[in-house]
């Protein structure tokens, strides 16, 4: 391994490039993201480090703080997150919309999502981009708990917006799902 590092460093020196550990001259191949990414999907900057008293020492503390610092996740209050409490369909839709950096889009879609609800814009935006669907043609059930299956479907739709292929063969799908005891 060290020999390969030395060869790469020598090649970079011979070509007049920066040293191996200073690759500021390397071409940025990421550009605007993945090919096929929807132009409305935006990378979110870190706004301010955010932490919650009830996540200290929690196994997911680092992930919660990273997402909260980008305003993707909100706590139940300024100091309380409630990391072991379930999530509603409205909360999950809002997290996806904020996580994708999507601009507000769409109007009233569901009878049970009213204009004065905190989640009105998030659900209608997620619906307009095809990330969520209702439990019926006229109802979303925003207060209902999001199931693992619903979350997986919403995440797959969000991945497509990001330009990520979600197509799997039957064999690949079984391998992905095999970690779950109820994958049958």
PDB file of C-alpha atoms in Angstrom:
ATOM      1  CA  UNK A   1       0.000   0.000   0.000  1.00  0.00           C
ATOM      2  CA  UNK A   2       2.774   2.404   0.921  1.00  0.00           C
ATOM      3  CA  UNK A   3       4.513   1.581  -2.366  1.00  0.00           C
ATOM      4  CA  UNK A   4       1.371   2.612  -4.305  1.00  0.00           C
ATOM      5  CA  UNK A   5       1.216   5.871  -2.366  1.00  0.00           C
ATOM      6  CA  UNK A   6       4.850   6.544  -3.270  1.00  0.00           C
ATOM      7  CA  UNK A   7       4.235   5.810  -6.957  1.00  0.00           C
ATOM      8  CA  UNK A   8       1.172   8.091  -7.025  1.00  0.00           C
ATOM      9  CA  UNK A   9       3.142  10.862  -5.304  1.00  0.00           C
ATOM     10  CA  UNK A  10       6.037  10.476  -7.760  1.00  0.00           C
ATOM     11  CA  UNK A  11       3.664  10.600 -10.737  1.00  0.00           C
ATOM     12  CA  UNK A  12       2.004  13.750  -9.409  1.00  0.00           C
ATOM     13  CA  UNK A  13       5.433  15.365  -8.900  1.00  0.00           C
ATOM     14  CA  UNK A  14       6.535  14.400 -12.415  1.00  0.00           C
ATOM     15  CA  UNK A  15       3.355  15.938 -13.879  1.00  0.00           C
ATOM     16  CA  UNK A  16       3.822  19.191 -11.944  1.00  0.00           C
ATOM     17  CA  UNK A  17       0.789  18.592  -9.738  1.00  0.00           C
ATOM     18  CA  UNK A  18       0.370  19.227  -6.011  1.00  0.00           C
ATOM     19  CA  UNK A  19       1.608  16.597  -3.577  1.00  0.00           C
ATOM     20  CA  UNK A  20      -0.515  13.545  -2.847  1.00  0.00           C
ATOM     21  CA  UNK A  21      -1.990  15.037   0.320  1.00  0.00           C
ATOM     22  CA  UNK A  22      -2.669  18.472  -1.185  1.00  0.00           C
ATOM     23  CA  UNK A  23      -4.956  17.693  -4.055  1.00  0.00           C
ATOM     24  CA  UNK A  24      -6.467  21.143  -4.449  1.00  0.00           C
ATOM     25  CA  UNK A  25      -5.654  20.901  -8.134  1.00  0.00           C
ATOM     26  CA  UNK A  26      -7.763  17.752  -8.561  1.00  0.00           C
ATOM     27  CA  UNK A  27     -10.760  18.127 -10.819  1.00  0.00           C
ATOM     28  CA  UNK A  28     -14.085  18.445  -8.999  1.00  0.00           C
ATOM     29  CA  UNK A  29     -16.213  15.776 -10.613  1.00  0.00           C
ATOM     30  CA  UNK A  30     -19.298  16.225  -8.466  1.00  0.00           C
ATOM     31  CA  UNK A  31     -20.488  19.398 -10.189  1.00  0.00           C
ATOM     32  CA  UNK A  32     -24.126  19.981  -9.306  1.00  0.00           C
ATOM     33  CA  UNK A  33     -24.699  16.475  -7.987  1.00  0.00           C
ATOM     34  CA  UNK A  34     -25.721  13.235  -9.600  1.00  0.00           C
ATOM     35  CA  UNK A  35     -26.804  13.031 -13.211  1.00  0.00           C
ATOM     36  CA  UNK A  36     -30.589  13.191 -13.268  1.00  0.00           C
ATOM     37  CA  UNK A  37     -30.872  15.178 -10.009  1.00  0.00           C
ATOM     38  CA  UNK A  38     -33.889  17.450 -10.003  1.00  0.00           C
ATOM     39  CA  UNK A  39     -32.680  21.084 -10.182  1.00  0.00           C
ATOM     40  CA  UNK A  40     -34.774  22.050  -7.135  1.00  0.00           C
ATOM     41  CA  UNK A  41     -32.880  19.642  -4.842  1.00  0.00           C
ATOM     42  CA  UNK A  42     -30.378  21.791  -2.929  1.00  0.00           C
ATOM     43  CA  UNK A  43     -27.479  21.085  -0.575  1.00  0.00           C
ATOM     44  CA  UNK A  44     -28.112  22.628   2.833  1.00  0.00           C
ATOM     45  CA  UNK A  45     -25.438  24.509   4.759  1.00  0.00           C
ATOM     46  CA  UNK A  46     -24.809  24.107   8.469  1.00  0.00           C
ATOM     47  CA  UNK A  47     -26.711  26.964  10.096  1.00  0.00           C
ATOM     48  CA  UNK A  48     -25.577  26.628  13.703  1.00  0.00           C
ATOM     49  CA  UNK A  49     -24.550  23.733  15.935  1.00  0.00           C
ATOM     50  CA  UNK A  50     -27.688  22.455  17.593  1.00  0.00           C
ATOM     51  CA  UNK A  51     -27.930  20.005  20.452  1.00  0.00           C
ATOM     52  CA  UNK A  52     -30.656  18.705  22.739  1.00  0.00           C
ATOM     53  CA  UNK A  53     -30.416  17.787  26.426  1.00  0.00           C
ATOM     54  CA  UNK A  54     -32.158  14.436  25.951  1.00  0.00           C
ATOM     55  CA  UNK A  55     -29.832  13.232  23.152  1.00  0.00           C
ATOM     56  CA  UNK A  56     -26.609  13.447  25.200  1.00  0.00           C
ATOM     57  CA  UNK A  57     -25.054   9.988  25.124  1.00  0.00           C
ATOM     58  CA  UNK A  58     -27.777   8.624  22.826  1.00  0.00           C
ATOM     59  CA  UNK A  59     -26.430   6.258  20.123  1.00  0.00           C
ATOM     60  CA  UNK A  60     -27.843   8.591  17.439  1.00  0.00           C
ATOM     61  CA  UNK A  61     -26.665  11.848  19.022  1.00  0.00           C
ATOM     62  CA  UNK A  62     -24.174  12.725  16.273  1.00  0.00           C
ATOM     63  CA  UNK A  63     -26.698  12.113  13.458  1.00  0.00           C
ATOM     64  CA  UNK A  64     -29.455  14.035  15.257  1.00  0.00           C
ATOM     65  CA  UNK A  65     -27.147  17.009  15.887  1.00  0.00           C
ATOM     66  CA  UNK A  66     -25.840  17.013  12.292  1.00  0.00           C
ATOM     67  CA  UNK A  67     -29.375  17.070  10.858  1.00  0.00           C
ATOM     68  CA  UNK A  68     -30.627  19.597  13.419  1.00  0.00           C
ATOM     69  CA  UNK A  69     -27.665  21.875  12.609  1.00  0.00           C
ATOM     70  CA  UNK A  70     -28.935  22.042   9.006  1.00  0.00           C
ATOM     71  CA  UNK A  71     -32.530  22.665  10.154  1.00  0.00           C
ATOM     72  CA  UNK A  72     -33.600  19.323   8.692  1.00  0.00           C
ATOM     73  CA  UNK A  73     -34.713  18.009  12.097  1.00  0.00           C
ATOM     74  CA  UNK A  74     -36.496  19.987  14.791  1.00  0.00           C
ATOM     75  CA  UNK A  75     -36.946  18.947  18.360  1.00  0.00           C
ATOM     76  CA  UNK A  76     -40.187  18.764  20.284  1.00  0.00           C
ATOM     77  CA  UNK A  77     -38.916  22.004  21.874  1.00  0.00           C
ATOM     78  CA  UNK A  78     -35.686  24.038  21.797  1.00  0.00           C
ATOM     79  CA  UNK A  79     -34.021  21.749  24.382  1.00  0.00           C
ATOM     80  CA  UNK A  80     -35.914  18.461  23.932  1.00  0.00           C
ATOM     81  CA  UNK A  81     -35.755  16.134  20.933  1.00  0.00           C
ATOM     82  CA  UNK A  82     -37.409  12.922  22.237  1.00  0.00           C
ATOM     83  CA  UNK A  83     -35.143  10.560  20.254  1.00  0.00           C
ATOM     84  CA  UNK A  84     -37.010   7.378  21.147  1.00  0.00           C
ATOM     85  CA  UNK A  85     -40.501   8.621  20.285  1.00  0.00           C
ATOM     86  CA  UNK A  86     -42.143   7.552  17.025  1.00  0.00           C
ATOM     87  CA  UNK A  87     -42.577   9.869  14.061  1.00  0.00           C
ATOM     88  CA  UNK A  88     -45.754  10.988  12.318  1.00  0.00           C
ATOM     89  CA  UNK A  89     -46.332  11.019   8.572  1.00  0.00           C
ATOM     90  CA  UNK A  90     -46.341  14.841   8.680  1.00  0.00           C
ATOM     91  CA  UNK A  91     -42.997  14.971  10.529  1.00  0.00           C
ATOM     92  CA  UNK A  92     -41.393  12.561   8.068  1.00  0.00           C
ATOM     93  CA  UNK A  93     -42.680  14.499   5.054  1.00  0.00           C
ATOM     94  CA  UNK A  94     -41.345  17.738   6.560  1.00  0.00           C
ATOM     95  CA  UNK A  95     -37.931  16.173   7.182  1.00  0.00           C
ATOM     96  CA  UNK A  96     -37.731  14.997   3.568  1.00  0.00           C
ATOM     97  CA  UNK A  97     -38.712  18.396   2.151  1.00  0.00           C
ATOM     98  CA  UNK A  98     -36.207  20.232   4.369  1.00  0.00           C
ATOM     99  CA  UNK A  99     -33.523  17.597   3.742  1.00  0.00           C
ATOM    100  CA  UNK A 100     -33.873  17.966  -0.017  1.00  0.00           C
ATOM    101  CA  UNK A 101     -33.931  21.763   0.244  1.00  0.00           C
ATOM    102  CA  UNK A 102     -37.087  21.887  -1.878  1.00  0.00           C
ATOM    103  CA  UNK A 103     -38.819  25.226  -2.423  1.00  0.00           C
ATOM    104  CA  UNK A 104     -42.453  25.559  -1.382  1.00  0.00           C
ATOM    105  CA  UNK A 105     -44.706  24.210  -4.096  1.00  0.00           C
ATOM    106  CA  UNK A 106     -48.300  23.108  -4.523  1.00  0.00           C
ATOM    107  CA  UNK A 107     -51.570  24.104  -2.947  1.00  0.00           C
ATOM    108  CA  UNK A 108     -54.140  22.392  -0.780  1.00  0.00           C
ATOM    109  CA  UNK A 109     -54.190  18.713  -1.667  1.00  0.00           C
ATOM    110  CA  UNK A 110     -55.750  16.841   1.259  1.00  0.00           C
ATOM    111  CA  UNK A 111     -58.849  17.600   3.324  1.00  0.00           C
ATOM    112  CA  UNK A 112     -57.070  16.689   6.582  1.00  0.00           C
ATOM    113  CA  UNK A 113     -54.158  19.076   5.920  1.00  0.00           C
ATOM    114  CA  UNK A 114     -55.406  22.571   6.680  1.00  0.00           C
ATOM    115  CA  UNK A 115     -53.733  25.862   5.761  1.00  0.00           C
ATOM    116  CA  UNK A 116     -53.006  26.767   9.416  1.00  0.00           C
ATOM    117  CA  UNK A 117     -51.284  23.409  10.185  1.00  0.00           C
ATOM    118  CA  UNK A 118     -47.503  23.691  10.686  1.00  0.00           C
ATOM    119  CA  UNK A 119     -47.009  20.904   8.127  1.00  0.00           C
ATOM    120  CA  UNK A 120     -49.267  22.338   5.372  1.00  0.00           C
ATOM    121  CA  UNK A 121     -46.436  23.574   3.116  1.00  0.00           C
ATOM    122  CA  UNK A 122     -44.233  20.519   3.724  1.00  0.00           C
ATOM    123  CA  UNK A 123     -46.902  17.959   2.847  1.00  0.00           C
ATOM    124  CA  UNK A 124     -48.125  19.846  -0.196  1.00  0.00           C
ATOM    125  CA  UNK A 125     -44.564  20.396  -1.420  1.00  0.00           C
ATOM    126  CA  UNK A 126     -43.695  16.708  -0.913  1.00  0.00           C
ATOM    127  CA  UNK A 127     -46.881  15.753  -2.761  1.00  0.00           C
ATOM    128  CA  UNK A 128     -46.164  18.164  -5.626  1.00  0.00           C
ATOM    129  CA  UNK A 129     -42.722  16.585  -6.117  1.00  0.00           C
ATOM    130  CA  UNK A 130     -44.174  13.063  -5.918  1.00  0.00           C
ATOM    131  CA  UNK A 131     -42.368  12.155  -2.699  1.00  0.00           C
ATOM    132  CA  UNK A 132     -45.553  11.404  -0.723  1.00  0.00           C
ATOM    133  CA  UNK A 133     -49.036  10.238  -1.487  1.00  0.00           C
ATOM    134  CA  UNK A 134     -52.138  10.222   0.664  1.00  0.00           C
ATOM    135  CA  UNK A 135     -53.776   7.279   2.350  1.00  0.00           C
ATOM    136  CA  UNK A 136     -56.651   8.016  -0.035  1.00  0.00           C
ATOM    137  CA  UNK A 137     -57.390  10.523  -2.781  1.00  0.00           C
ATOM    138  CA  UNK A 138     -58.482  13.139  -0.213  1.00  0.00           C
ATOM    139  CA  UNK A 139     -56.694  12.190   3.056  1.00  0.00           C
ATOM    140  CA  UNK A 140     -53.049  12.201   4.136  1.00  0.00           C
ATOM    141  CA  UNK A 141     -53.371  11.148   7.812  1.00  0.00           C
ATOM    142  CA  UNK A 142     -50.697  13.602   9.014  1.00  0.00           C
ATOM    143  CA  UNK A 143     -50.975  12.527  12.679  1.00  0.00           C
ATOM    144  CA  UNK A 144     -50.651   8.823  11.901  1.00  0.00           C
ATOM    145  CA  UNK A 145     -47.380   7.095  12.691  1.00  0.00           C
ATOM    146  CA  UNK A 146     -45.169   6.624   9.660  1.00  0.00           C
ATOM    147  CA  UNK A 147     -44.560   2.928   9.110  1.00  0.00           C
ATOM    148  CA  UNK A 148     -41.236   1.483   8.062  1.00  0.00           C
ATOM    149  CA  UNK A 149     -42.743   0.612   4.672  1.00  0.00           C
ATOM    150  CA  UNK A 150     -44.111   4.132   4.144  1.00  0.00           C
ATOM    151  CA  UNK A 151     -40.755   5.642   5.135  1.00  0.00           C
ATOM    152  CA  UNK A 152     -38.919   3.343   2.717  1.00  0.00           C
ATOM    153  CA  UNK A 153     -41.244   4.275  -0.166  1.00  0.00           C
ATOM    154  CA  UNK A 154     -40.933   8.016   0.571  1.00  0.00           C
ATOM    155  CA  UNK A 155     -37.133   7.711   0.795  1.00  0.00           C
ATOM    156  CA  UNK A 156     -37.013   5.813  -2.506  1.00  0.00           C
ATOM    157  CA  UNK A 157     -39.036   8.560  -4.193  1.00  0.00           C
ATOM    158  CA  UNK A 158     -36.752  11.194  -2.655  1.00  0.00           C
ATOM    159  CA  UNK A 159     -33.708   9.266  -3.902  1.00  0.00           C
ATOM    160  CA  UNK A 160     -35.062   9.398  -7.462  1.00  0.00           C
ATOM    161  CA  UNK A 161     -35.356  13.194  -7.131  1.00  0.00           C
ATOM    162  CA  UNK A 162     -31.671  13.200  -6.205  1.00  0.00           C
ATOM    163  CA  UNK A 163     -30.775  11.217  -9.318  1.00  0.00           C
ATOM    164  CA  UNK A 164     -30.233   7.918  -7.505  1.00  0.00           C
ATOM    165  CA  UNK A 165     -31.463   4.751  -9.169  1.00  0.00           C
ATOM    166  CA  UNK A 166     -33.760   2.707  -6.944  1.00  0.00           C
ATOM    167  CA  UNK A 167     -34.120  -0.190  -9.374  1.00  0.00           C
ATOM    168  CA  UNK A 168     -33.167  -3.563  -7.881  1.00  0.00           C
ATOM    169  CA  UNK A 169     -33.317  -7.073  -9.232  1.00  0.00           C
ATOM    170  CA  UNK A 170     -35.231  -9.553  -7.075  1.00  0.00           C
ATOM    171  CA  UNK A 171     -31.901 -10.967  -5.864  1.00  0.00           C
ATOM    172  CA  UNK A 172     -30.553  -7.513  -4.922  1.00  0.00           C
ATOM    173  CA  UNK A 173     -33.782  -6.628  -3.122  1.00  0.00           C
ATOM    174  CA  UNK A 174     -33.629  -9.838  -1.065  1.00  0.00           C
ATOM    175  CA  UNK A 175     -30.023  -9.079  -0.101  1.00  0.00           C
ATOM    176  CA  UNK A 176     -30.908  -5.556   1.002  1.00  0.00           C
ATOM    177  CA  UNK A 177     -33.946  -6.691   2.983  1.00  0.00           C
ATOM    178  CA  UNK A 178     -32.351  -9.814   4.510  1.00  0.00           C
ATOM    179  CA  UNK A 179     -31.093  -7.830   7.528  1.00  0.00           C
ATOM    180  CA  UNK A 180     -34.714  -7.473   8.702  1.00  0.00           C
ATOM    181  CA  UNK A 181     -36.294 -10.426  10.510  1.00  0.00           C
ATOM    182  CA  UNK A 182     -39.654  -9.841   8.780  1.00  0.00           C
ATOM    183  CA  UNK A 183     -38.373  -9.306   5.222  1.00  0.00           C
ATOM    184  CA  UNK A 184     -40.200 -12.302   3.760  1.00  0.00           C
TER     185      UNK A 184
END
